[in-house]
PDB file of C-alpha atoms in Angstrom:
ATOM      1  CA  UNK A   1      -5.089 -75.423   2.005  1.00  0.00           C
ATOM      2  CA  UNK A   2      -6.167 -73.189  -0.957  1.00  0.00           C
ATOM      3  CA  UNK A   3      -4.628 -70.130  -1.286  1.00  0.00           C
ATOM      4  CA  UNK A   4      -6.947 -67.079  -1.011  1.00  0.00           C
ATOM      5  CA  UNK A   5      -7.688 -65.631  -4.508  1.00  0.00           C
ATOM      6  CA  UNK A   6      -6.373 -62.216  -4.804  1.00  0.00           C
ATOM      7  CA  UNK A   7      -7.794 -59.044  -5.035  1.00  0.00           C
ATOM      8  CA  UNK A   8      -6.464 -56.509  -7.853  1.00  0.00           C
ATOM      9  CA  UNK A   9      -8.376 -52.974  -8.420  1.00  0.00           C
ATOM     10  CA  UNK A  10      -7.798 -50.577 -11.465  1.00  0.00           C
ATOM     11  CA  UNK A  11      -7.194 -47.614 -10.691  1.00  0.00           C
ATOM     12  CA  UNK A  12      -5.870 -44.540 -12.537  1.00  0.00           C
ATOM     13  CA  UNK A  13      -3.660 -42.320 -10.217  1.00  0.00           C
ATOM     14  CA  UNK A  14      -1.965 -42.099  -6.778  1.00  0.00           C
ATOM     15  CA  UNK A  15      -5.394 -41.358  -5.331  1.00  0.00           C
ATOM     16  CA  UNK A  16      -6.757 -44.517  -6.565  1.00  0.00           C
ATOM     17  CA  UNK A  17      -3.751 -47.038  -5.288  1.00  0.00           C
ATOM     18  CA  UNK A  18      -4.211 -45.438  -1.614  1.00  0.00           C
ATOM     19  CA  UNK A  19      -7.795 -46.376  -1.505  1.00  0.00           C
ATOM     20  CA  UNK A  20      -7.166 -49.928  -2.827  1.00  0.00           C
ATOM     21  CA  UNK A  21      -4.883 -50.348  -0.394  1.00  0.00           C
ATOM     22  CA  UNK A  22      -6.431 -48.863   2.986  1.00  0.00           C
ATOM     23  CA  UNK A  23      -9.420 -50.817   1.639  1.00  0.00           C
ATOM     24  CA  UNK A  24      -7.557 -54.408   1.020  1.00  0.00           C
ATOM     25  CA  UNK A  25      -6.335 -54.905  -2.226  1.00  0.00           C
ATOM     26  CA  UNK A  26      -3.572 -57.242  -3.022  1.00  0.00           C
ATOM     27  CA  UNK A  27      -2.437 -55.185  -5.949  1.00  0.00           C
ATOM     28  CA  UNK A  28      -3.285 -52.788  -8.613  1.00  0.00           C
ATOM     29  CA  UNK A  29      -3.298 -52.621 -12.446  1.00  0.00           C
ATOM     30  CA  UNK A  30      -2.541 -48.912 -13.600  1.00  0.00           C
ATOM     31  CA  UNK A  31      -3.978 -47.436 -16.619  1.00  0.00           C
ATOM     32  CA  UNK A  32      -5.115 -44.078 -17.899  1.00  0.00           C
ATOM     33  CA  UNK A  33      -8.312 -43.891 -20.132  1.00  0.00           C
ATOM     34  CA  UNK A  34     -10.710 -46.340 -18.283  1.00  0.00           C
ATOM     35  CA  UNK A  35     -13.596 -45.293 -20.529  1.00  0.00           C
ATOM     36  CA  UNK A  36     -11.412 -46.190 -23.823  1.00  0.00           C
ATOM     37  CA  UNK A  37     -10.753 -49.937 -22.214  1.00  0.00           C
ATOM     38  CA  UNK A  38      -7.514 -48.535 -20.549  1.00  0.00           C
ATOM     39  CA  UNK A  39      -4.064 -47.017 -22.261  1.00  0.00           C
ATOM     40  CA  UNK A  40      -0.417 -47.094 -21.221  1.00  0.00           C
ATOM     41  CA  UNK A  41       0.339 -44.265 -18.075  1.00  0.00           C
ATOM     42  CA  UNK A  42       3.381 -41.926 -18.328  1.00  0.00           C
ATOM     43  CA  UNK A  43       6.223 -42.950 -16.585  1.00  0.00           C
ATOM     44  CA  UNK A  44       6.236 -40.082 -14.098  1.00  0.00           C
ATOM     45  CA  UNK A  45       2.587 -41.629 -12.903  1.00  0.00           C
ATOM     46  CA  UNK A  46       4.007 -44.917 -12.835  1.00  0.00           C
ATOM     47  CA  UNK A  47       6.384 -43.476 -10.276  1.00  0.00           C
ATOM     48  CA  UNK A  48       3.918 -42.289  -8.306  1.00  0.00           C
ATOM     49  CA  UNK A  49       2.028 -44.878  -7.945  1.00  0.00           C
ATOM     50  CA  UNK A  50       4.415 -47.290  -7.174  1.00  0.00           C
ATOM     51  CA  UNK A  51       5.706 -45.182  -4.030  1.00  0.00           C
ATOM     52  CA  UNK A  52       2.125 -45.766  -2.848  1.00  0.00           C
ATOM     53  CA  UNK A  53       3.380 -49.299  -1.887  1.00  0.00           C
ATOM     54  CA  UNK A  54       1.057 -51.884  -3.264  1.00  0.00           C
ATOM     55  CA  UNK A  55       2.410 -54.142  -6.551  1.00  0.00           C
ATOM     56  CA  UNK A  56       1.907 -52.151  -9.552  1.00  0.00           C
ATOM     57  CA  UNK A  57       1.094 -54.170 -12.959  1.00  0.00           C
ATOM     58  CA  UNK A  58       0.764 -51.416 -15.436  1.00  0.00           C
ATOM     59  CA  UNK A  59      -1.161 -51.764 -18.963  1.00  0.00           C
ATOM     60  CA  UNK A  60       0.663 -51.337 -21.817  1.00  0.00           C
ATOM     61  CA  UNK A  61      -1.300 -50.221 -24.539  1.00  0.00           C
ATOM     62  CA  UNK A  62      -0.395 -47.965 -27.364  1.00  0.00           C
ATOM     63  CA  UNK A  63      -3.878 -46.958 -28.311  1.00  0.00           C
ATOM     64  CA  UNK A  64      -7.883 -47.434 -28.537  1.00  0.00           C
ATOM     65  CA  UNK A  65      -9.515 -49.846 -30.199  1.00  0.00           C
ATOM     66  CA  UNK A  66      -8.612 -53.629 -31.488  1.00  0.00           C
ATOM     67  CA  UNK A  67      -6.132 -55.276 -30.764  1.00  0.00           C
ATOM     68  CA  UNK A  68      -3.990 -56.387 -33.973  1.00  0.00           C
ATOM     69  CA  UNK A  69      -1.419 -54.183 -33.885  1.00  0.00           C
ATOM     70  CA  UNK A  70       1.841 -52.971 -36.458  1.00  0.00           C
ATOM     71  CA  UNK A  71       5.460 -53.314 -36.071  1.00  0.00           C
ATOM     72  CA  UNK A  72       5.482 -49.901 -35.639  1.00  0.00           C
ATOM     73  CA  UNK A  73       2.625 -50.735 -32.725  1.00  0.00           C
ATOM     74  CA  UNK A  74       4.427 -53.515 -30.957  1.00  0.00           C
ATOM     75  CA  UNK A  75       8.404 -51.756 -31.192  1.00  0.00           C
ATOM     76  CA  UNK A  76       6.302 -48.711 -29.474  1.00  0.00           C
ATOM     77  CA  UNK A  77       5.250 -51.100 -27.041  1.00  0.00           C
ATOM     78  CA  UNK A  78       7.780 -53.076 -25.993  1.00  0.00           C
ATOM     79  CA  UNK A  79       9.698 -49.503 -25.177  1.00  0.00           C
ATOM     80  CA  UNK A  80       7.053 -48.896 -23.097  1.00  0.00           C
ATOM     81  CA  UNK A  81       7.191 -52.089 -21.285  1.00  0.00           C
ATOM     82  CA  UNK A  82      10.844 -50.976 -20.600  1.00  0.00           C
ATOM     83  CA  UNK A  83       9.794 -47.886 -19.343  1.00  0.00           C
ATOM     84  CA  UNK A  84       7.076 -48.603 -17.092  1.00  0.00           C
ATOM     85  CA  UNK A  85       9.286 -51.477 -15.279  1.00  0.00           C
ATOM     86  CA  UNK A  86      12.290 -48.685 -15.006  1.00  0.00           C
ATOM     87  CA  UNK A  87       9.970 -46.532 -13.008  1.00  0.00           C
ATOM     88  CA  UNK A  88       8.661 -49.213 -10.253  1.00  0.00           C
ATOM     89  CA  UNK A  89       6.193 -52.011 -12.070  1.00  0.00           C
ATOM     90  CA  UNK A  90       5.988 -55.054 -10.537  1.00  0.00           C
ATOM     91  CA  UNK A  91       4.592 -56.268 -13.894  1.00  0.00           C
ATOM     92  CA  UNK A  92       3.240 -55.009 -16.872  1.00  0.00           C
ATOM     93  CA  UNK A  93      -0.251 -56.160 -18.838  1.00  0.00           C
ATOM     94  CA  UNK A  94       0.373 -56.651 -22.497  1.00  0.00           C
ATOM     95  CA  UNK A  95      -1.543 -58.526 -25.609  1.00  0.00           C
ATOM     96  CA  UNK A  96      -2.271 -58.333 -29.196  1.00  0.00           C
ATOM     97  CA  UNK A  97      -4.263 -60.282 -31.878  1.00  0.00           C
ATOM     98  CA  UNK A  98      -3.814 -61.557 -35.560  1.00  0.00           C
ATOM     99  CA  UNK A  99      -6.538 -59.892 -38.340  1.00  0.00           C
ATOM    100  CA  UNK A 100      -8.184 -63.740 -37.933  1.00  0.00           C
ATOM    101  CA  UNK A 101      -8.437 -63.299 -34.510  1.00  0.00           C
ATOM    102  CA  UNK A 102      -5.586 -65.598 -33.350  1.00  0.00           C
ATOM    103  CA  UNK A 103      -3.034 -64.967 -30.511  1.00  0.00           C
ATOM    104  CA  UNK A 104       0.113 -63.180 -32.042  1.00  0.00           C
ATOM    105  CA  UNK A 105       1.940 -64.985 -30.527  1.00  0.00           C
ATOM    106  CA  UNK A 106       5.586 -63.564 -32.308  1.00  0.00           C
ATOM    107  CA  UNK A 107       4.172 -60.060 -30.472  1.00  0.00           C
ATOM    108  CA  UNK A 108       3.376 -61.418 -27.110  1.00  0.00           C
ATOM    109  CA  UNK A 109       6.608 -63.235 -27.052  1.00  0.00           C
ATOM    110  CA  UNK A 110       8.706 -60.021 -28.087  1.00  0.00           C
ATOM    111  CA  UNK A 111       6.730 -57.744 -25.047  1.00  0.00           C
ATOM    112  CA  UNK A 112       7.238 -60.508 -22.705  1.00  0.00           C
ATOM    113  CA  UNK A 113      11.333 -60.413 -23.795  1.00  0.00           C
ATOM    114  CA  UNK A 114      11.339 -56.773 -23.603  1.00  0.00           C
ATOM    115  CA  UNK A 115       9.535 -57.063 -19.614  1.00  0.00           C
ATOM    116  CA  UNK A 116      12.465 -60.066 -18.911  1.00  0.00           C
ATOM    117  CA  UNK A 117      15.048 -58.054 -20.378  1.00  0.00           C
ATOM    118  CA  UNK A 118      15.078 -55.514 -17.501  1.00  0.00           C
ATOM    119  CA  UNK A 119      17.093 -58.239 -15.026  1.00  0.00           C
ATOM    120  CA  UNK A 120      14.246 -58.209 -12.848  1.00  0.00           C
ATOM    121  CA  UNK A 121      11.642 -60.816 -11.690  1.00  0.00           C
ATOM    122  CA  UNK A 122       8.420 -59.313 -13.269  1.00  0.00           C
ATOM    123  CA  UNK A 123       4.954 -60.469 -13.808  1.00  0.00           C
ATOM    124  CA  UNK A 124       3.793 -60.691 -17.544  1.00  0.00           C
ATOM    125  CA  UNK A 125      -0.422 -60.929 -17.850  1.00  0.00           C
ATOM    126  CA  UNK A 126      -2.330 -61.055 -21.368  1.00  0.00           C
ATOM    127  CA  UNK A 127      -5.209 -58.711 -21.088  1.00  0.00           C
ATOM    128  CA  UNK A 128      -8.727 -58.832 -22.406  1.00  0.00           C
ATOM    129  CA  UNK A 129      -7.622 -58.934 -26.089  1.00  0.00           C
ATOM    130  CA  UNK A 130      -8.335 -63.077 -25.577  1.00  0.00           C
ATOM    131  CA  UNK A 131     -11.890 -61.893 -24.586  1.00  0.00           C
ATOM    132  CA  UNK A 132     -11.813 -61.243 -28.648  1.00  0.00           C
ATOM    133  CA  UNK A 133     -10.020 -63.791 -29.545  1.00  0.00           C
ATOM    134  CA  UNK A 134     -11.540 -66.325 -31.652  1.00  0.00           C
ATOM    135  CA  UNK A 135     -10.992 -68.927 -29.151  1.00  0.00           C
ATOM    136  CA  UNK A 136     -10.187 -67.766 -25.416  1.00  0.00           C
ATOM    137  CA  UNK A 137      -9.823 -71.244 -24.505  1.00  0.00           C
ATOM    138  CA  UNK A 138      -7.325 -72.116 -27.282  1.00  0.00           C
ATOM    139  CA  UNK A 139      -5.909 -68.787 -26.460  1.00  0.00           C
ATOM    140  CA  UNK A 140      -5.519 -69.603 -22.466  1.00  0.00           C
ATOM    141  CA  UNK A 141      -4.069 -72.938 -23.622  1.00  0.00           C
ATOM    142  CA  UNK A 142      -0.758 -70.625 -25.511  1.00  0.00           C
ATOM    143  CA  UNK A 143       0.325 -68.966 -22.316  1.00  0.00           C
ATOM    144  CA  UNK A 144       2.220 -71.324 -20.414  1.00  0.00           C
ATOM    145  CA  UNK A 145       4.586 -72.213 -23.313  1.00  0.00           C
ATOM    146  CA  UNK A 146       5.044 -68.510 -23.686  1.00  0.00           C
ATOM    147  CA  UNK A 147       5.590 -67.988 -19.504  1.00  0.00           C
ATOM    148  CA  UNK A 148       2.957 -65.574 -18.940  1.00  0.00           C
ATOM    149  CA  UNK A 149       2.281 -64.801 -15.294  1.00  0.00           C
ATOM    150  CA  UNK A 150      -1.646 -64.477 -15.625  1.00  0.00           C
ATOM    151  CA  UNK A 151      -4.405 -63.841 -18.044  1.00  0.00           C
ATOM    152  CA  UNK A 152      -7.115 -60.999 -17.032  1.00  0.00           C
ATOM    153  CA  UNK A 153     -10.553 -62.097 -18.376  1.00  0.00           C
ATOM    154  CA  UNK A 154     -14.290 -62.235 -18.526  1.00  0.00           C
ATOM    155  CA  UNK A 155     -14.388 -65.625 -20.344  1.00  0.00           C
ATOM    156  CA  UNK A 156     -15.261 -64.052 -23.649  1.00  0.00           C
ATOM    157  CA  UNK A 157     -18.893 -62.850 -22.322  1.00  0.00           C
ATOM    158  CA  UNK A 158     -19.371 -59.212 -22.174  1.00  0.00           C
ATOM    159  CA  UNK A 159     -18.990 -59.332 -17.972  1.00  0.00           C
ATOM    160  CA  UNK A 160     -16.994 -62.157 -16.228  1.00  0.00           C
ATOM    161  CA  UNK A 161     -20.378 -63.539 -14.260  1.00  0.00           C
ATOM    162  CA  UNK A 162     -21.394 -64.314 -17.825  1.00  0.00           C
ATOM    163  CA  UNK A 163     -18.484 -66.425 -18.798  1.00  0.00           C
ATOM    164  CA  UNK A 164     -18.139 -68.549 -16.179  1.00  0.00           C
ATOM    165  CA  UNK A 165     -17.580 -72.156 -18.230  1.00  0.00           C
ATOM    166  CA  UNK A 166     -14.883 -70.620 -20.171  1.00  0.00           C
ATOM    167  CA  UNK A 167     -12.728 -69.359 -17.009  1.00  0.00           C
ATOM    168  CA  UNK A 168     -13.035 -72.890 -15.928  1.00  0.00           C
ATOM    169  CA  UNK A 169     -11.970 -74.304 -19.190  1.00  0.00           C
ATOM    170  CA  UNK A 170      -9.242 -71.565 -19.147  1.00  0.00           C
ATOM    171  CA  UNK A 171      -8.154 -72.749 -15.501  1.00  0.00           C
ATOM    172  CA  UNK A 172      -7.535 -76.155 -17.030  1.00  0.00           C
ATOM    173  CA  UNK A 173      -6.446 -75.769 -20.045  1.00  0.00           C
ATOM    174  CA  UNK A 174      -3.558 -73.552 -18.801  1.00  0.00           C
ATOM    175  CA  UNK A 175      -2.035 -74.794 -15.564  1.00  0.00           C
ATOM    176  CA  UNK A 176       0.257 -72.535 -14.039  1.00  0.00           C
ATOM    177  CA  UNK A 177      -0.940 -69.343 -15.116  1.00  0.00           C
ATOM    178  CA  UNK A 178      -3.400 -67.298 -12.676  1.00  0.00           C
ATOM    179  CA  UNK A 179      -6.463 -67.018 -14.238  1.00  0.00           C
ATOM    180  CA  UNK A 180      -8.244 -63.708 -12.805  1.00  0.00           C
ATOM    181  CA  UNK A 181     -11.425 -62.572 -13.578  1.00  0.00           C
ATOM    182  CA  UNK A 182     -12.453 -59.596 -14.638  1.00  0.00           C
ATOM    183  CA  UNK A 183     -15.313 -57.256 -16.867  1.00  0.00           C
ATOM    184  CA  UNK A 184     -17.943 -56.006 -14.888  1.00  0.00           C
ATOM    185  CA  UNK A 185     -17.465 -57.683 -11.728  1.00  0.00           C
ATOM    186  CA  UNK A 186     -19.268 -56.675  -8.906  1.00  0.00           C
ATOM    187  CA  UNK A 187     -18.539 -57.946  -5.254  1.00  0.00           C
ATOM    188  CA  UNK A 188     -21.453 -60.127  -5.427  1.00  0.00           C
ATOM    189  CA  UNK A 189     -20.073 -62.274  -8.319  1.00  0.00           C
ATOM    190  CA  UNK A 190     -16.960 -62.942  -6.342  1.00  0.00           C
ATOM    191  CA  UNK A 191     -18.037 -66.565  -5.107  1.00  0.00           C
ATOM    192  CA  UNK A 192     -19.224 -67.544  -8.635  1.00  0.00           C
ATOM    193  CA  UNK A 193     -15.984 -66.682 -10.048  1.00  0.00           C
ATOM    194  CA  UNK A 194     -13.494 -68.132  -7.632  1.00  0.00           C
ATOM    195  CA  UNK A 195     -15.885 -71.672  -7.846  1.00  0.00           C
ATOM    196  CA  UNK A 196     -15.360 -71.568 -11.110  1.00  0.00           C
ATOM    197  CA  UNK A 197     -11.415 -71.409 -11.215  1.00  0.00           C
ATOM    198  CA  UNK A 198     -10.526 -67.747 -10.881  1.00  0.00           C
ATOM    199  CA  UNK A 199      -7.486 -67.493  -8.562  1.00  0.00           C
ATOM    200  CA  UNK A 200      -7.800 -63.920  -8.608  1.00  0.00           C
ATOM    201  CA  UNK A 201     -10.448 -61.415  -9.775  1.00  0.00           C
ATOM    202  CA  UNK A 202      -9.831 -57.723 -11.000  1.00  0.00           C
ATOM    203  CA  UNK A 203     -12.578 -54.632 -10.276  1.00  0.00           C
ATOM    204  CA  UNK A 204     -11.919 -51.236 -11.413  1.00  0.00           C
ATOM    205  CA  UNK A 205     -14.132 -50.396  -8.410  1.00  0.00           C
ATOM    206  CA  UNK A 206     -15.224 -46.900 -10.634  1.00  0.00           C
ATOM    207  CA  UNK A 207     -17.047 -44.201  -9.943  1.00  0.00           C
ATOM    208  CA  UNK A 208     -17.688 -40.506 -11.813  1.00  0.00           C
ATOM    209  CA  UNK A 209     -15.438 -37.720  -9.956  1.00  0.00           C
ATOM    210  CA  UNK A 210     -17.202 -34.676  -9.197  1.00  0.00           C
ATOM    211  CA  UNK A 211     -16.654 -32.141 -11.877  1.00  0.00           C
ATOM    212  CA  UNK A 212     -14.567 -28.950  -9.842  1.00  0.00           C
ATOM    213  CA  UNK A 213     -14.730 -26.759 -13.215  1.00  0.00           C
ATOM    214  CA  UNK A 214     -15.720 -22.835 -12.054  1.00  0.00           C
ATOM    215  CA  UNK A 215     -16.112 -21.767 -16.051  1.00  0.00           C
ATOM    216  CA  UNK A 216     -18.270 -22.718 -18.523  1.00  0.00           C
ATOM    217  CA  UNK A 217     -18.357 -26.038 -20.229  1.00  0.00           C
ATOM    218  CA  UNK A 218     -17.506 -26.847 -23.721  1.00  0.00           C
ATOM    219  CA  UNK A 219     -17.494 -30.044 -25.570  1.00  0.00           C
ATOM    220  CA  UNK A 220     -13.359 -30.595 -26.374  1.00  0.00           C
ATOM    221  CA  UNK A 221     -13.618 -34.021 -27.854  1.00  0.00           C
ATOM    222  CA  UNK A 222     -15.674 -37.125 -26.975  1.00  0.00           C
ATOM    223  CA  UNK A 223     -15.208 -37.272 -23.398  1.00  0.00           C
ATOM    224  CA  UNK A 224     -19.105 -36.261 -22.898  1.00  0.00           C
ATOM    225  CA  UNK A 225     -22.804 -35.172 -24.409  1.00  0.00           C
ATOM    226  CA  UNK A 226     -23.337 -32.762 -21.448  1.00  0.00           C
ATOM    227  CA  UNK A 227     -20.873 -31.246 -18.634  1.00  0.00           C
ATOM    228  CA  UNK A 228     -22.092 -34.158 -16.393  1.00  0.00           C
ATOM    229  CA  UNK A 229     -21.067 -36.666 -18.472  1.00  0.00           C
ATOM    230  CA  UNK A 230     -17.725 -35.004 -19.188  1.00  0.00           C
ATOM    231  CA  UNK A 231     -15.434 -36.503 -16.156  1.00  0.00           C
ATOM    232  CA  UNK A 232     -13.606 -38.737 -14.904  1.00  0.00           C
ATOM    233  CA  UNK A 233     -13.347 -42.000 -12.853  1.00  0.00           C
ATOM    234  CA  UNK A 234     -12.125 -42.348  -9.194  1.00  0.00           C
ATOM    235  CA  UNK A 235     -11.607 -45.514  -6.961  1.00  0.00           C
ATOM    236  CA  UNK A 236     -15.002 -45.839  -4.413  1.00  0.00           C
ATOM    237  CA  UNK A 237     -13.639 -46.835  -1.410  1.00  0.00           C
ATOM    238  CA  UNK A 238     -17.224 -48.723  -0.385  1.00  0.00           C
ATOM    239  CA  UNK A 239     -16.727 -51.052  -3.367  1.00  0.00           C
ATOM    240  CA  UNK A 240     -13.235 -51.877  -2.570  1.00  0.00           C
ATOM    241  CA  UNK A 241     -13.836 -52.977   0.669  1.00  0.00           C
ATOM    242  CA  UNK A 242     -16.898 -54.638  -0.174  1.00  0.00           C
ATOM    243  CA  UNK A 243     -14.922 -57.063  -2.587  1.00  0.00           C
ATOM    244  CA  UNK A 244     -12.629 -57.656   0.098  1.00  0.00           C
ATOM    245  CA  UNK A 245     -15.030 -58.860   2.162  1.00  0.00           C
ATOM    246  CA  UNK A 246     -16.044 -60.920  -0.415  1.00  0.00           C
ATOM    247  CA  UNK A 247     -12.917 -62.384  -1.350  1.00  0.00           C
ATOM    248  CA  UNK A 248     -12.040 -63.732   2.174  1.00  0.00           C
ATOM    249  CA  UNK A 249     -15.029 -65.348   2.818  1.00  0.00           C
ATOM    250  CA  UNK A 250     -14.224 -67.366  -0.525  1.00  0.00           C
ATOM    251  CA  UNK A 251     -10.665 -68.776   1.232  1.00  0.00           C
TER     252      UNK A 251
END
């Protein structure tokens, strides 16, 4: 029999893991900074979420923007990998890129030592930087001989329903590591995906928070044109459960 693909939200705080998993969720991926792509959380929120009780795989990401990162970058990093497993990951979601676009592979490798040098069984996933890679499928191909866990991705298309020959092409060219889907997935591209080799797809399952300011609004950055704008994302219940749904009637 096939084993059910599995359901992983993003979320961004304690909040966020509870609803994923009243609503079904396998597991989450913590970040902080959803709208920037997702950055490394402090290790205090780590902690948190973790006592929530679901798996925790936590990005690990230094900073905005590309993905070809420094010495300086990567040694930041792989401290941070330490960290985040110290306070309760069950895994931690790492990647970078050469300047021609190429897996760095000598980075990857030293994150994934830093995750296996903790003495614990962890799970090690390459995140969308192979969605800008030159070559996702050449990419996907790296990972077993580097013993990645999974690889998070859309198949190079801007949303995962858009990509759904290079997930398959992924799937094979990579056995052993979970392929999971993810970039704009909604519930309803849940049996596309899974038919087309995703063993697991990933939903950050967002929606705007209510802004609870009582003063006036200022603009303090680039969080927002207008006070509407400027807010953040919570976990919508509805659309967790909907992809659950969804999931399980893909076993």
């Amino acid at each position: 029999m096939t084993a059910r693909p599995a359901l992983e939200i993003a979320v961004t705080s304690p909040a966020g893991a509870r609803t994923a998993r009243e609503h079904g969720a396998d597991r989450v991926e913590l970040c902080v900074a959803l709208e920037l792509g997702g950055l490394t959380p402090s290790a205090a929120l780590v902690e948190a979420v973790a006592a929530e009780g679901l798996p925790v795989q936590v990005l690990v990401r230094c900073r905005p923007g590309d993905f070809v990162h420094d010495a300086e970058e990567i040694a930041l990093m792989a401290a941070e990998v330490r960290s985040v497993i110290a306070s309760g990951a069950s895994g931690v979601v790492i990647g970078a890129l050469t300047v021609d676009g190429a897996l760095d592979t000598v980075a990857v490798a030293r994150l994934a030592e830093a995750a296996r040098a903790t003495g614990r069984p962890v799970d090690i996933t390459l995140h969308r930087a192979i969605d800008q890679s030159a070559d996702p499928v050449a990419t996907a191909a790296l990972l077993p001989s580097l013993g990645l866990t999974r690889v998070l991705t859309s198949g190079g298309a801007p949303a995962a329903a858009d990509g759904l020959a290079a997930i398959a092409a992924m799937a094979a060219a990579a056995p052993g590591v979970q392929v999971m889907a993810g970039g704009g997935v909604r519930p309803a591209d849940i049996p596309a995906l899974t038919s087309a080799g995703a063993a697991a797809v990933h939903l950050s399952a967002k929606t705007g928070a209510l802004p609870r300011r009582g003063g006036k609004w200022i603009p303090l950055g680039a969080g927002g044109a207008s006070a509407e704008q400027d807010t953040h994302f919570v976990t919508d219940p509805e659309v967790v459960a909907e992809a659950r749904r969804a999931v399980d009637a893909a076993r």
